[in-house]
Structures are given as structure tokens and as C-alpha cells.
Coordinates of C-alpha atoms in Angstrom, one line a residue:
M1 CA 34.8 -111.3 24.1
S2 CA 36.5 -108.2 25.4
S3 CA 34.9 -105.7 27.7
P4 CA 33.1 -102.8 25.9
T5 CA 35.3 -100.4 27.7
S6 CA 38.6 -102.0 26.8
Q7 CA 40.7 -100.9 23.8
P8 CA 44.0 -102.2 22.5
A9 CA 47.0 -100.4 23.7
A10 CA 47.9 -97.3 21.8
G11 CA 51.2 -97.8 20.2
G12 CA 53.7 -100.4 21.4
G13 CA 54.6 -101.1 24.9
P14 CA 53.9 -103.8 27.2
S15 CA 50.3 -105.0 27.2
G16 CA 48.0 -104.0 30.1
R17 CA 44.8 -102.0 30.8
R18 CA 44.5 -98.2 31.7
P19 CA 41.8 -97.1 34.2
V20 CA 38.4 -96.5 32.5
V21 CA 36.9 -93.7 34.7
P22 CA 39.4 -90.9 34.0
R23 CA 38.9 -91.3 30.3
L24 CA 35.2 -91.0 30.5
L25 CA 35.5 -88.0 32.7
L26 CA 37.7 -86.2 30.2
V27 CA 35.2 -86.9 27.4
A28 CA 32.4 -85.5 29.4
V29 CA 34.2 -82.3 30.2
V30 CA 35.0 -81.7 26.5
A31 CA 31.4 -82.2 25.6
V32 CA 30.2 -79.7 28.1
V33 CA 32.7 -77.1 26.9
V34 CA 31.6 -77.5 23.3
L35 CA 28.0 -77.3 24.1
A36 CA 28.5 -74.1 26.1
A37 CA 30.3 -72.5 23.2
V38 CA 27.5 -73.4 20.8
V39 CA 24.9 -71.8 23.1
I40 CA 26.9 -68.6 23.4
V41 CA 27.6 -68.2 19.7
T42 CA 24.2 -69.1 18.3
P43 CA 21.9 -66.1 18.4
G44 CA 18.5 -66.4 19.8
P45 CA 15.3 -65.4 18.0
S46 CA 14.8 -61.6 17.4
P47 CA 12.0 -60.0 19.4
D48 CA 8.8 -59.3 17.4
P49 CA 9.3 -55.8 15.9
G50 CA 5.6 -55.2 15.8
P51 CA 3.3 -54.3 12.9
D52 CA 4.6 -50.7 12.5
H53 CA 8.2 -51.6 12.1
D54 CA 9.7 -51.3 8.6
E55 CA 11.8 -54.3 7.9
R56 CA 15.1 -53.3 6.4
P57 CA 15.9 -55.4 3.3
E58 CA 19.0 -57.5 3.4
R59 CA 21.9 -55.9 1.6
D60 CA 23.5 -57.8 -1.2
P61 CA 27.1 -58.3 -0.1
D62 CA 28.2 -58.1 -3.7
L63 CA 27.0 -54.5 -4.1
A64 CA 29.1 -51.5 -3.1
E65 CA 27.9 -49.3 -0.3
E66 CA 25.7 -46.4 -1.5
P67 CA 27.3 -43.0 -0.8
D68 CA 25.3 -40.5 1.2
P69 CA 23.3 -38.0 -1.0
A70 CA 25.1 -34.8 -1.8
P71 CA 23.8 -31.7 0.1
A72 CA 21.5 -29.4 -2.0
P73 CA 23.5 -26.4 -3.4
E74 CA 22.9 -23.2 -1.6
P75 CA 21.0 -20.5 -3.6
P76 CA 23.2 -17.8 -5.1
P77 CA 23.2 -14.6 -3.1
E78 CA 21.0 -11.8 -4.2
P79 CA 22.9 -9.4 -6.4
E80 CA 23.8 -6.2 -4.8
P81 CA 21.9 -3.3 -6.5
E82 CA 24.1 -1.2 -8.6
P83 CA 24.8 2.2 -7.2
P84 CA 23.3 5.2 -9.1
P85 CA 25.7 6.8 -11.6
E86 CA 27.6 9.9 -10.5
L87 CA 25.9 12.8 -12.1
D88 CA 29.1 14.6 -12.7
E89 CA 30.2 11.7 -14.9
L90 CA 27.2 11.9 -17.2
G91 CA 26.9 14.0 -20.3
P92 CA 27.2 16.3 -21.9
F93 CA 24.2 15.3 -24.1
P94 CA 23.4 16.8 -27.4
A95 CA 20.2 18.9 -27.7
A96 CA 17.1 16.9 -28.6
E97 CA 15.9 17.1 -32.2
L98 CA 12.4 18.4 -32.1
D99 CA 9.7 19.2 -34.7
S100 CA 8.9 22.8 -33.7
S101 CA 6.5 23.2 -36.6
R102 CA 3.9 21.0 -35.0
F103 CA 1.2 22.4 -32.7
D104 CA -0.8 20.0 -30.5
V105 CA -4.3 20.6 -29.1
T106 CA -3.9 18.8 -25.8
L107 CA -6.2 17.7 -23.0
S108 CA -5.2 16.1 -19.6
V109 CA -6.4 12.7 -18.5
N110 CA -5.6 10.9 -15.3
P111 CA -6.0 7.2 -15.9
A112 CA -5.8 6.4 -12.2
E113 CA -9.2 8.1 -11.7
L114 CA -10.9 6.1 -14.5
S115 CA -12.1 2.6 -15.1
E116 CA -11.1 1.0 -18.4
A117 CA -14.5 1.8 -19.9
E118 CA -14.3 5.4 -18.7
L119 CA -10.8 5.8 -20.1
D120 CA -12.0 4.6 -23.5
E121 CA -14.9 7.0 -23.4
A122 CA -12.7 9.9 -22.5
L123 CA -10.2 9.3 -25.3
D124 CA -13.1 8.8 -27.7
L125 CA -14.4 12.2 -26.7
A126 CA -11.0 13.8 -27.2
Q127 CA -10.7 12.2 -30.6
E128 CA -14.2 13.4 -31.5
V129 CA -13.1 17.0 -31.2
D130 CA -9.8 16.6 -33.0
V131 CA -7.5 16.6 -29.9
T132 CA -4.1 15.4 -31.0
Q133 CA -2.3 14.9 -27.6
I134 CA -3.0 13.7 -24.1
E135 CA -1.1 14.8 -21.0
A136 CA -1.1 12.4 -18.1
P137 CA 0.5 12.4 -14.6
A138 CA 3.2 9.7 -13.8
T139 CA 2.8 10.3 -10.0
W140 CA 5.7 8.7 -8.2
W141 CA 4.0 8.1 -4.8
Y142 CA 0.9 6.5 -6.5
L143 CA 2.9 4.2 -8.9
N144 CA 5.0 3.1 -5.9
R145 CA 2.3 3.0 -3.2
G146 CA 2.7 0.1 -0.7
R147 CA 5.8 -1.2 -2.5
E148 CA 9.6 -1.3 -2.2
P149 CA 11.7 1.4 -3.9
R150 CA 11.8 1.0 -7.7
D151 CA 8.8 -1.3 -7.6
Y152 CA 5.7 0.1 -9.4
D153 CA 2.1 -0.7 -10.5
W154 CA 2.2 0.4 -14.1
S155 CA -1.2 -0.9 -15.0
D156 CA -3.0 2.5 -15.3
L157 CA -0.3 4.1 -17.4
D158 CA 0.0 0.9 -19.6
A159 CA -3.7 1.1 -20.2
L160 CA -3.5 4.7 -21.2
M161 CA -0.6 4.1 -23.6
D162 CA -2.4 1.2 -25.3
A163 CA -5.7 3.1 -25.6
A164 CA -4.0 6.3 -26.9
Q165 CA -1.9 4.4 -29.4
Q166 CA -5.0 2.7 -30.8
R167 CA -6.5 6.1 -31.5
G168 CA -3.3 7.8 -32.8
L169 CA -3.1 10.1 -29.8
R170 CA 0.3 11.4 -28.6
V171 CA 1.1 11.2 -24.9
V172 CA 3.0 13.5 -22.6
L173 CA 3.9 12.4 -19.1
G174 CA 4.4 14.7 -16.1
L175 CA 6.6 13.2 -13.3
T176 CA 5.7 14.5 -9.8
G177 CA 4.8 13.4 -6.3
T178 CA 7.3 12.2 -3.7
P179 CA 6.6 8.9 -1.8
G180 CA 6.7 9.2 2.0
W181 CA 9.6 6.8 2.5
V182 CA 11.9 9.2 0.7
H183 CA 11.6 11.6 3.6
G184 CA 11.3 9.0 6.3
H185 CA 7.5 9.4 6.6
E186 CA 5.3 6.3 7.1
H187 CA 1.8 6.2 5.8
D188 CA -0.6 3.7 4.3
G189 CA 0.5 4.3 0.8
T190 CA -2.9 5.3 -0.5
T191 CA -3.5 8.9 0.6
P192 CA -0.1 10.6 1.2
P193 CA 0.0 13.5 3.6
D194 CA 0.3 16.9 1.8
E195 CA 3.7 17.5 3.4
T196 CA 5.1 14.5 1.6
I197 CA 3.8 14.5 -1.9
W198 CA 4.8 18.1 -2.7
L199 CA 8.0 18.1 -0.6
P200 CA 10.6 17.7 -3.4
P201 CA 13.3 15.0 -3.0
V202 CA 16.2 17.5 -2.9
A203 CA 17.4 17.4 0.7
D204 CA 20.6 15.5 -0.1
D205 CA 22.3 13.4 -2.7
E206 CA 20.5 10.2 -1.5
Q207 CA 17.1 11.8 -2.2
L208 CA 18.2 13.1 -5.6
A209 CA 19.4 9.6 -6.4
H210 CA 16.0 8.2 -5.5
W211 CA 14.4 10.8 -7.8
G212 CA 16.9 9.9 -10.6
D213 CA 16.0 6.2 -10.2
F214 CA 12.3 7.0 -10.6
V215 CA 12.9 9.1 -13.7
E216 CA 15.2 6.4 -15.2
D217 CA 12.5 3.7 -14.6
V218 CA 9.7 5.7 -16.2
V219 CA 11.9 6.6 -19.2
E220 CA 13.1 3.0 -19.7
R221 CA 9.5 1.9 -19.8
Y222 CA 7.8 4.6 -21.9
A223 CA 10.5 6.4 -23.9
D224 CA 9.3 4.9 -27.2
R225 CA 5.6 5.8 -26.5
T226 CA 5.9 9.3 -25.1
V227 CA 6.5 12.6 -26.9
F228 CA 8.3 14.1 -23.9
F229 CA 8.6 13.9 -20.1
E230 CA 7.9 17.0 -17.9
L231 CA 9.8 17.1 -14.6
W232 CA 7.6 18.4 -11.8
N233 CA 4.7 20.8 -11.7
E234 CA 4.8 24.6 -10.9
P235 CA 8.0 24.6 -8.9
N236 CA 7.6 28.3 -8.3
S237 CA 4.3 27.8 -6.4
E238 CA 4.0 27.3 -2.7
S239 CA 1.3 24.8 -3.4
F240 CA 3.7 22.5 -5.2
W241 CA 7.1 23.1 -3.8
L242 CA 7.3 22.9 0.0
P243 CA 8.1 24.6 2.2
E244 CA 8.6 27.4 -0.3
P245 CA 9.9 27.8 -3.8
D246 CA 13.6 27.7 -4.3
P247 CA 15.2 27.9 -7.8
G248 CA 18.4 26.3 -6.6
E249 CA 16.5 23.3 -5.4
F250 CA 14.6 23.0 -8.6
A251 CA 17.8 23.3 -10.5
S252 CA 19.2 20.2 -8.7
L253 CA 16.0 18.3 -9.3
L254 CA 15.9 19.2 -13.0
R255 CA 19.6 18.3 -13.4
A256 CA 19.3 14.9 -11.7
G257 CA 16.3 14.0 -13.7
Y258 CA 17.6 15.2 -17.0
L259 CA 21.0 13.5 -16.8
R260 CA 19.5 10.2 -15.6
A261 CA 16.9 10.3 -18.4
K262 CA 19.5 11.1 -21.1
N263 CA 21.7 8.4 -19.7
V264 CA 19.0 5.9 -20.5
D265 CA 18.2 7.3 -23.9
P266 CA 20.1 10.4 -25.3
D267 CA 17.2 11.1 -27.7
V268 CA 14.6 11.4 -25.0
V269 CA 13.0 14.9 -24.7
I270 CA 12.7 16.6 -21.3
A271 CA 10.5 19.6 -20.5
S272 CA 11.0 21.7 -17.4
G273 CA 8.1 21.6 -15.0
G274 CA 5.6 24.3 -16.1
L275 CA 5.9 27.5 -14.1
S276 CA 2.8 28.9 -12.6
R277 CA 2.0 32.1 -14.6
N278 CA 4.6 33.9 -16.6
D279 CA 7.1 34.1 -13.8
I280 CA 9.9 36.1 -15.5
G281 CA 11.9 36.7 -12.3
Y282 CA 11.9 33.0 -11.3
L283 CA 13.2 31.9 -14.8
E284 CA 16.0 34.5 -14.7
T285 CA 17.0 33.4 -11.2
L286 CA 16.9 29.8 -12.3
Y287 CA 19.4 30.5 -15.1
D288 CA 21.6 32.4 -12.6
V289 CA 21.7 29.7 -10.0
M290 CA 22.4 27.0 -12.6
R291 CA 25.4 28.9 -13.8
A292 CA 26.7 29.3 -10.2
M293 CA 26.0 25.7 -9.1
Y294 CA 26.7 23.5 -12.1
P295 CA 29.6 24.0 -14.6
D296 CA 28.0 21.5 -16.9
A297 CA 24.7 23.4 -17.2
A298 CA 25.3 25.2 -20.5
D299 CA 26.8 22.1 -22.1
N300 CA 23.6 20.2 -21.2
G301 CA 21.2 22.9 -22.4
H302 CA 20.4 23.9 -18.8
F303 CA 18.8 20.5 -18.3
F304 CA 15.7 20.9 -20.4
D305 CA 14.8 20.6 -24.1
I306 CA 11.4 22.3 -23.8
F307 CA 10.4 25.2 -21.6
G308 CA 7.1 24.7 -19.8
V309 CA 4.8 27.5 -18.5
H310 CA 1.1 27.9 -17.4
P311 CA 0.2 31.4 -18.6
Y312 CA -3.0 31.9 -16.5
S313 CA -4.6 35.3 -16.9
Q314 CA -7.2 35.3 -14.1
D315 CA -10.6 36.0 -15.7
N316 CA -9.2 38.2 -18.4
P317 CA -9.4 37.2 -22.1
P318 CA -6.3 35.7 -23.6
W319 CA -6.0 38.6 -26.1
S320 CA -6.1 41.3 -23.4
V321 CA -2.9 42.9 -22.3
S322 CA -2.5 45.3 -19.4
E323 CA 0.7 46.4 -17.5
D324 CA -1.5 46.5 -14.4
R325 CA -1.2 42.7 -14.4
V326 CA 2.6 42.8 -14.2
R327 CA 3.7 42.7 -10.6
D328 CA 6.9 42.4 -8.6
T329 CA 7.2 39.3 -6.5
T330 CA 9.9 37.4 -4.5
F331 CA 12.1 36.6 -7.5
G332 CA 11.1 39.5 -9.8
L333 CA 8.4 40.2 -12.3
V334 CA 5.3 38.1 -12.9
D335 CA 3.2 38.8 -16.0
E336 CA -0.4 37.7 -15.5
N337 CA -1.4 38.4 -19.1
F338 CA -1.7 35.3 -21.3
L339 CA 0.6 36.8 -23.8
G340 CA 3.2 37.2 -21.1
F341 CA 4.6 34.0 -22.5
T342 CA 6.3 36.2 -25.1
R343 CA 8.4 37.8 -22.3
M344 CA 9.3 34.3 -21.0
H345 CA 10.6 33.5 -24.5
E346 CA 12.6 36.7 -24.5
V347 CA 14.5 35.4 -21.4
L348 CA 15.3 32.2 -23.3
E349 CA 16.6 34.3 -26.2
R350 CA 18.9 36.3 -23.9
E351 CA 20.3 33.0 -22.6
G352 CA 21.0 31.9 -26.2
E353 CA 18.2 29.3 -26.1
G354 CA 15.5 31.1 -28.1
G355 CA 15.3 28.1 -30.4
K356 CA 13.9 25.9 -27.7
P357 CA 10.1 25.1 -28.0
V358 CA 7.7 26.4 -25.4
Y359 CA 4.9 24.3 -24.1
L360 CA 1.8 25.9 -22.5
G361 CA 1.0 23.0 -20.2
E362 CA -2.1 24.5 -18.5
Y363 CA -4.6 27.3 -19.3
G364 CA -8.2 27.7 -18.5
F365 CA -11.0 29.4 -16.7
S366 CA -13.3 28.6 -13.7
T367 CA -17.1 28.9 -13.9
T368 CA -17.4 29.4 -10.1
E369 CA -15.4 31.4 -7.5
T370 CA -12.0 29.8 -7.0
W371 CA -8.6 31.5 -6.8
M372 CA -9.7 33.4 -9.9
D373 CA -13.0 35.2 -10.5
P374 CA -15.5 33.1 -12.5
V375 CA -16.6 33.4 -16.1
D376 CA -19.7 31.8 -17.5
D377 CA -19.5 28.8 -19.8
Q378 CA -20.2 30.7 -23.1
T379 CA -17.5 33.2 -22.3
R380 CA -15.1 30.4 -21.4
A381 CA -15.9 28.7 -24.8
A382 CA -14.9 31.9 -26.6
H383 CA -11.7 32.3 -24.6
L384 CA -10.7 28.7 -25.5
Q385 CA -10.9 29.4 -29.2
E386 CA -9.1 32.7 -28.8
A387 CA -6.3 31.1 -26.8
Y388 CA -5.7 28.3 -29.3
A389 CA -5.7 30.7 -32.2
I390 CA -3.2 33.1 -30.5
A391 CA -0.8 30.4 -29.2
S392 CA -0.6 28.5 -32.5
D393 CA 0.4 31.7 -34.3
Y394 CA 3.8 31.7 -32.5
P395 CA 6.2 29.3 -34.2
Y396 CA 8.0 28.4 -30.9
I397 CA 4.8 27.3 -29.1
I398 CA 4.4 23.5 -29.7
G399 CA 1.1 23.0 -27.8
L400 CA -1.5 24.2 -25.4
A401 CA -3.2 21.9 -22.8
W402 CA -6.6 23.1 -21.7
Y403 CA -7.3 22.8 -18.0
D404 CA -9.4 20.8 -17.4
F405 CA -11.2 18.1 -19.3
L406 CA -13.0 15.5 -17.1
T407 CA -14.6 16.1 -13.7
Y408 CA -12.9 14.4 -10.8
N409 CA -10.9 15.2 -7.7
G410 CA -12.5 18.6 -7.0
N411 CA -11.9 20.2 -10.3
A412 CA -15.6 20.6 -11.4
P413 CA -15.4 24.4 -11.8
W414 CA -12.7 24.0 -14.4
A415 CA -13.8 20.8 -16.2
I416 CA -15.5 21.0 -19.6
V417 CA -17.2 17.6 -19.3
D418 CA -19.2 17.0 -16.1
A419 CA -19.3 13.9 -13.9
E420 CA -22.3 12.4 -15.9
G421 CA -20.6 13.0 -19.2
G422 CA -22.5 16.2 -20.0
R423 CA -20.6 18.3 -22.5
S424 CA -20.3 22.0 -21.9
A425 CA -20.2 24.8 -24.5
T426 CA -16.5 25.0 -23.9
F427 CA -16.1 21.3 -24.9
E428 CA -18.1 21.9 -28.1
A429 CA -16.0 24.9 -28.9
L430 CA -13.0 22.5 -29.4
R431 CA -14.7 21.4 -32.6
Q432 CA -14.2 24.9 -34.1
V433 CA -10.6 25.4 -32.9
E434 CA -8.5 26.9 -35.6
T435 CA -4.7 26.6 -35.4
S436 CA -2.0 28.0 -37.6

């Protein structure tokens, strides 16, 4: 039997035995090297990730790598507001077609002062006495209060339009009242300072553009529900044009409003803001400055379709005429007879515009001491009937708005319905109004 360590000779050669120890040592070294490699390559157990660790699922090697999600698209930039149109590039616009044969008995209503129920009650009262038209303020600062430019709260005017339409009443809107921001004033947006609301937006082209924006926005919303739009109120009065009346400034306001309105709707009808009393001199001066300032004035009808005036006669009856009530003032003659509106119409005729209608936007009497001497309610009732009978007899007069209807905002001496809904003799006299 051979030794367990002996092996036959490898290959040929003489027979003999190699030493056993070196071969065993070599085998041992190889085994150690292999074992070390296995220890290094084989990973050890992963540490416990803990209960809060989310295990990542194994990825299927046959699936393609998922691409990273695409970034969300950026929102489009806000569009830049379009600049206002250049006034010199607008017009000329044809004269508005008006039905001058119609005469409207008109009362004023301010929906901002009334609840929905009170508004309904007021219009029911007006309809009860055969009123055919309602005049309401579209007051810029109030519609825009606490908001950005060209942002408005239309709710009060919308309610008026709906309620009037339901009753078949026509509506006239008077645009007035500058927001504080137009002049750089800051206030709470609820009660504007006096120096803001009646400070007209005419200091520069930017202010006129803001005014034009407002006129455009009102016309766009209400053109199909409004008989006409009246631009401003008593621009010849220091109470409503600060710091003092200026026909040139009013001409610029009237032009900007008229052209912007007609650019929205060429058929819209624009009335000039009613003058305080029959201010002949102011109207003559207004025509003069329009000719001097604006070559397009005549082609655009001097920027109004209807002429507005408030022919107050103090405490004198509407049929009474006295030359003692004609006085000379800053711009010329003022006729404080009710019938002085005929002299205002004569100015229109001299300017070749005698065919334009005239709107008597305010007339009335106070029953207590105000800027006019008082009359009692029975006398006022008689004057109301007389005024409507006289005015409707002139074919160019298209309406008379009695001042005032309801009681609010300090107007009690003029109102014909008191704060509790009581009806005065003057209100009842509306039932017997006779118009031609």
C-alpha cells in the first residue's frame, strides 16, 4: 500500500518522490487567499432601518428608467392694460337722433341711499303719480370706493335699472364725483373729503384719461338701459367745481367724456352738466373757449347732444318774469327767472344748435330757510303744476326733474315725501300735472 501523501510522478521522467511539506504549504496559502476574497466581496447584513423607514421597492431591471417629471408651466404674464385712445383721433361723431316731441315728468332717486324694499317703494310712488322718468347719480368715487381704478360696485345701479325696467320707467344717469386717488389723496373710500369729490379731474391729460375711462365703463354697462348720460353737475357753481368755475376746464371734461362715450357707442346720447340757474354768460363763454381750444368742437356738436340747465327762480313763481332778477356776474348775465331758459335757448340758436333739446334737470322750492326764501307746501304744490305746464309748452324742452323727491342726506326742506313716507301736498299735485 502506498503512503497517502505519495502520488505517481506527473508526466514521464525517472521515478522518485517529491518532498510532501512544500506542496501542503502551497495548498494552504491558496485556501487562505480565496477565503479572504470571499469575506471581502460578500456584503454583510444591512443595519435595521427602523420602523419609520420607507423601504424602496426593488426596481425591475427590465423596465426603463422613469424620466423626472416636467416642471409646471409658468403662468402667462398679466396683459398690459391698453392705453386710452388719443382724443384727437376720435370722431367726428354724427349728432344723436332724439325724439324731441317727448316730454318726461322726472323725479330723482339715489339708490345708494335706499334698501331694496325702499327702492321698490319709491318707484311705486313715482309710478303712482304718472312719473315717466327717473334721474339717478352714477357717482364715480362711490362706485369705485376702496377699489382699484376701473373696478366698481355696480349693485345699487343694477338694482335701480332692474326695478325701473319692471315698471316701464326711463332712466337718466348723471356722472360726477372724483375719487381721491385721481388727485393723489388718500382716504377711507367711504366719506370723501369735499376738496376731492368736487375737484374735477382736469389737471392734466392723465386725469382726463381716468375720467374718460370712467365714462367709457359706465356707458359700456348701461347704454342700452339709459336714455342719456349727463356729464357733471352745475360746473358754473363754486359748490361743484373747485376751486372756482372755469369754462375752459369744463370744456376739456365735456370733450373727453363725450368722445370716449361715443367711441363705445356712437348712438349714445350725452347731456352737458346742468348749469346752475340760467347762466347766459357762462354758456357764451363755453362756446368761445371751445372754438379756441378744440378745432374738432363744431364737428362734434360742441361735445353734447342735450343742453342741461337748472332754472331756479328763488321763491318766485315760475310764470313770474322781472328784469330785476337778471344780474351781471363773473362770466356775464344770469337770468334768475324760470323762463330765463328761453334766453339760454337763444344762445344755442345763435351757435347754430337751436335744434338741440334742453333738459331742465332741477327745479324746486324749499319750505324752510335755505339759500332761497321759503314757501309753504300749498304754494309749492301750485308752483309745481305751473312749472310743468309752462315747460312742456316749449317743443325743445324734453323734461323737467323736480327737486327733490325723497328725504335723505339733508334735503328735507326740498323733499316732497318725508322720511316716514308721508306725502306732501306737492307730491299729491303731481297727480294733476298737465303737460302739452
